[in-house]
Amino acid sequence: MLNYHLWTEEDFKNRGLIDDGIYKFQIKRIIKKKTRSGIDKNGNDKPIYDMIEIDFDFWDNQGSIRKIKDWITFIEGMDWKLRCIADTTGKLDLYEERTLDDYHLIDLIGYFKLSNKEIEEKDGTKRKINFVKDYIKRSSSNSESIDTDIPF
């Protein structure tokens, strides 16, 4: 008899899901992009905005390297994450001087909070995915527990 883990349909749909928590990351790549064009629910053209797509390596609780992406869209009220990522990577001074650019952030290390959310696929099935909920401020007196011994 084979010694295997019995996967339920729920297990299979949620494979690779990481527990909510704070994780140490390294920025591997940043791509400058534009948001997609299209039609909104009222039939109007969607405006196109500048954005960045960020590729991260991070280490899970077992020390395995994982990958995740995050996006920051440069529209009023949506680009707050840029300040937070500048803070956690030690580049808040450049952000506040308005001189921060993508190349300043490559290979830098910081901490983010991962969470899970349920999404609906095009075929109507639902599954959970991880997403970057927030970045942990370096300058904060935040009492959140950060494990600085996470392997890197």
Coordinates of C-alpha atoms in Angstrom, one line a residue:
M1 CA 0.0 0.0 0.0
L2 CA 1.2 3.5 -0.8
N3 CA 1.8 5.9 2.1
Y4 CA 0.2 9.1 0.9
H5 CA -1.8 12.0 2.3
L6 CA -5.5 11.8 1.5
W7 CA -6.4 15.1 -0.3
T8 CA -9.9 16.4 0.0
E9 CA -11.3 18.6 -2.8
E10 CA -10.9 21.6 -0.4
D11 CA -7.3 20.6 0.4
F12 CA -6.6 20.4 -3.4
K13 CA -8.1 23.8 -4.1
N14 CA -6.2 25.5 -1.3
R15 CA -2.8 23.8 -1.9
G16 CA 0.2 26.1 -1.5
L17 CA -1.8 28.5 0.7
I18 CA 0.4 30.2 3.4
D19 CA -1.0 30.9 6.8
D20 CA -1.9 34.6 7.6
G21 CA 1.1 36.3 9.3
I22 CA 4.1 38.5 9.0
Y23 CA 6.9 37.3 6.7
K24 CA 10.3 38.6 5.8
F25 CA 10.7 39.4 2.1
Q26 CA 13.2 40.4 -0.6
I27 CA 12.2 42.4 -3.6
K28 CA 13.4 40.6 -6.7
R29 CA 11.9 42.7 -9.6
I30 CA 9.7 45.7 -10.2
I31 CA 8.0 46.3 -13.5
K32 CA 6.5 49.7 -14.4
K33 CA 3.2 49.1 -16.1
K34 CA -0.2 50.7 -17.0
T35 CA -3.5 49.5 -15.7
R36 CA -5.7 47.7 -18.2
S37 CA -8.1 49.6 -20.4
G38 CA -11.7 48.5 -20.6
I39 CA -15.3 49.4 -20.0
D40 CA -16.6 49.9 -16.4
K41 CA -20.0 48.7 -15.2
N42 CA -21.6 51.9 -16.4
G43 CA -20.4 51.5 -20.0
N44 CA -17.7 54.2 -19.7
D45 CA -14.0 53.8 -20.7
K46 CA -11.9 53.0 -17.7
P47 CA -9.1 55.5 -17.1
I48 CA -5.5 54.2 -17.4
Y49 CA -3.1 54.7 -14.6
D50 CA 0.6 54.1 -14.0
M51 CA 1.4 51.2 -11.7
I52 CA 4.2 48.9 -10.6
E53 CA 4.1 45.1 -10.3
I54 CA 6.5 43.9 -7.5
D55 CA 7.9 40.3 -7.4
F56 CA 8.9 39.1 -4.0
D57 CA 10.8 36.1 -2.6
F58 CA 9.7 35.3 1.0
W59 CA 10.3 32.6 3.5
D60 CA 7.5 30.6 5.0
N61 CA 7.5 29.2 8.5
Q62 CA 9.3 26.1 7.3
G63 CA 12.1 28.1 5.7
S64 CA 11.0 27.3 2.2
I65 CA 11.3 30.1 -0.4
R66 CA 8.0 31.3 -1.8
K67 CA 7.1 33.8 -4.4
I68 CA 4.3 36.4 -4.5
K69 CA 3.4 39.6 -6.4
D70 CA 1.9 42.8 -5.3
W71 CA 0.7 45.8 -7.3
I72 CA 0.7 49.5 -6.5
T73 CA -1.5 51.7 -8.7
F74 CA -0.7 55.4 -8.7
I75 CA -4.1 56.9 -8.3
E76 CA -5.1 59.1 -5.4
G77 CA -6.1 57.0 -2.4
M78 CA -4.6 53.8 -3.9
D79 CA -0.8 54.4 -3.7
W80 CA -0.5 54.4 0.1
K81 CA 1.4 51.1 -0.1
L82 CA 4.4 52.8 -1.7
R83 CA 5.0 54.8 1.5
C84 CA 4.7 51.6 3.6
I85 CA 7.1 49.6 1.3
A86 CA 9.6 52.5 1.4
D87 CA 9.4 52.5 5.2
T88 CA 9.9 48.7 5.7
T89 CA 12.8 48.7 3.3
G90 CA 14.6 51.7 4.9
K91 CA 13.9 54.1 2.0
L92 CA 11.3 56.4 3.7
D93 CA 13.7 59.3 3.3
L94 CA 13.7 59.0 -0.5
Y95 CA 10.0 58.6 -0.5
E96 CA 9.5 61.8 1.5
E97 CA 12.0 63.7 -0.7
R98 CA 9.9 62.5 -3.7
T99 CA 13.0 60.9 -5.3
L100 CA 12.2 57.2 -4.8
D101 CA 12.3 55.1 -7.9
D102 CA 11.9 51.4 -8.6
Y103 CA 15.6 50.7 -8.8
H104 CA 16.1 51.9 -5.2
L105 CA 14.0 49.0 -4.0
I106 CA 15.5 46.0 -5.9
D107 CA 17.0 43.4 -3.6
L108 CA 15.9 45.2 -0.4
I109 CA 14.5 43.3 2.5
G110 CA 11.5 44.1 4.6
Y111 CA 8.4 42.6 6.2
F112 CA 4.9 42.2 5.0
K113 CA 1.6 40.9 6.4
L114 CA 0.1 38.1 4.3
S115 CA -3.6 37.3 4.4
N116 CA -5.9 35.0 2.6
K117 CA -9.0 35.8 0.6
E118 CA -11.5 33.8 -1.4
I119 CA -11.7 34.5 -5.2
E120 CA -14.1 33.3 -7.8
E121 CA -12.5 31.8 -11.0
K122 CA -13.9 32.5 -14.4
D123 CA -15.6 29.1 -14.3
G124 CA -17.5 30.0 -11.1
T125 CA -15.4 27.9 -8.7
K126 CA -14.1 29.5 -5.6
R127 CA -10.6 29.1 -4.0
K128 CA -8.4 30.9 -1.5
I129 CA -5.3 32.8 -2.4
N130 CA -2.6 34.7 -0.5
F131 CA -2.2 38.5 -0.9
V132 CA 0.0 41.2 0.6
K133 CA -2.3 43.0 3.0
D134 CA 0.2 45.5 4.3
Y135 CA 3.9 46.3 4.9
I136 CA 5.2 46.4 8.4
K137 CA 6.7 49.8 9.2
R138 CA 10.3 49.9 10.3
S139 CA 9.8 53.2 12.0
S140 CA 6.7 52.1 13.9
S141 CA 6.5 51.6 17.6
N142 CA 4.1 48.8 16.5
S143 CA 4.0 46.0 19.0
E144 CA 3.5 43.3 16.4
S145 CA 5.8 40.4 16.8
I146 CA 8.4 40.2 14.1
D147 CA 10.7 37.2 14.0
T148 CA 14.0 38.6 12.8
D149 CA 15.5 35.1 12.8
I150 CA 13.6 34.0 9.7
P151 CA 16.2 32.5 7.4
F152 CA 17.4 34.5 4.4

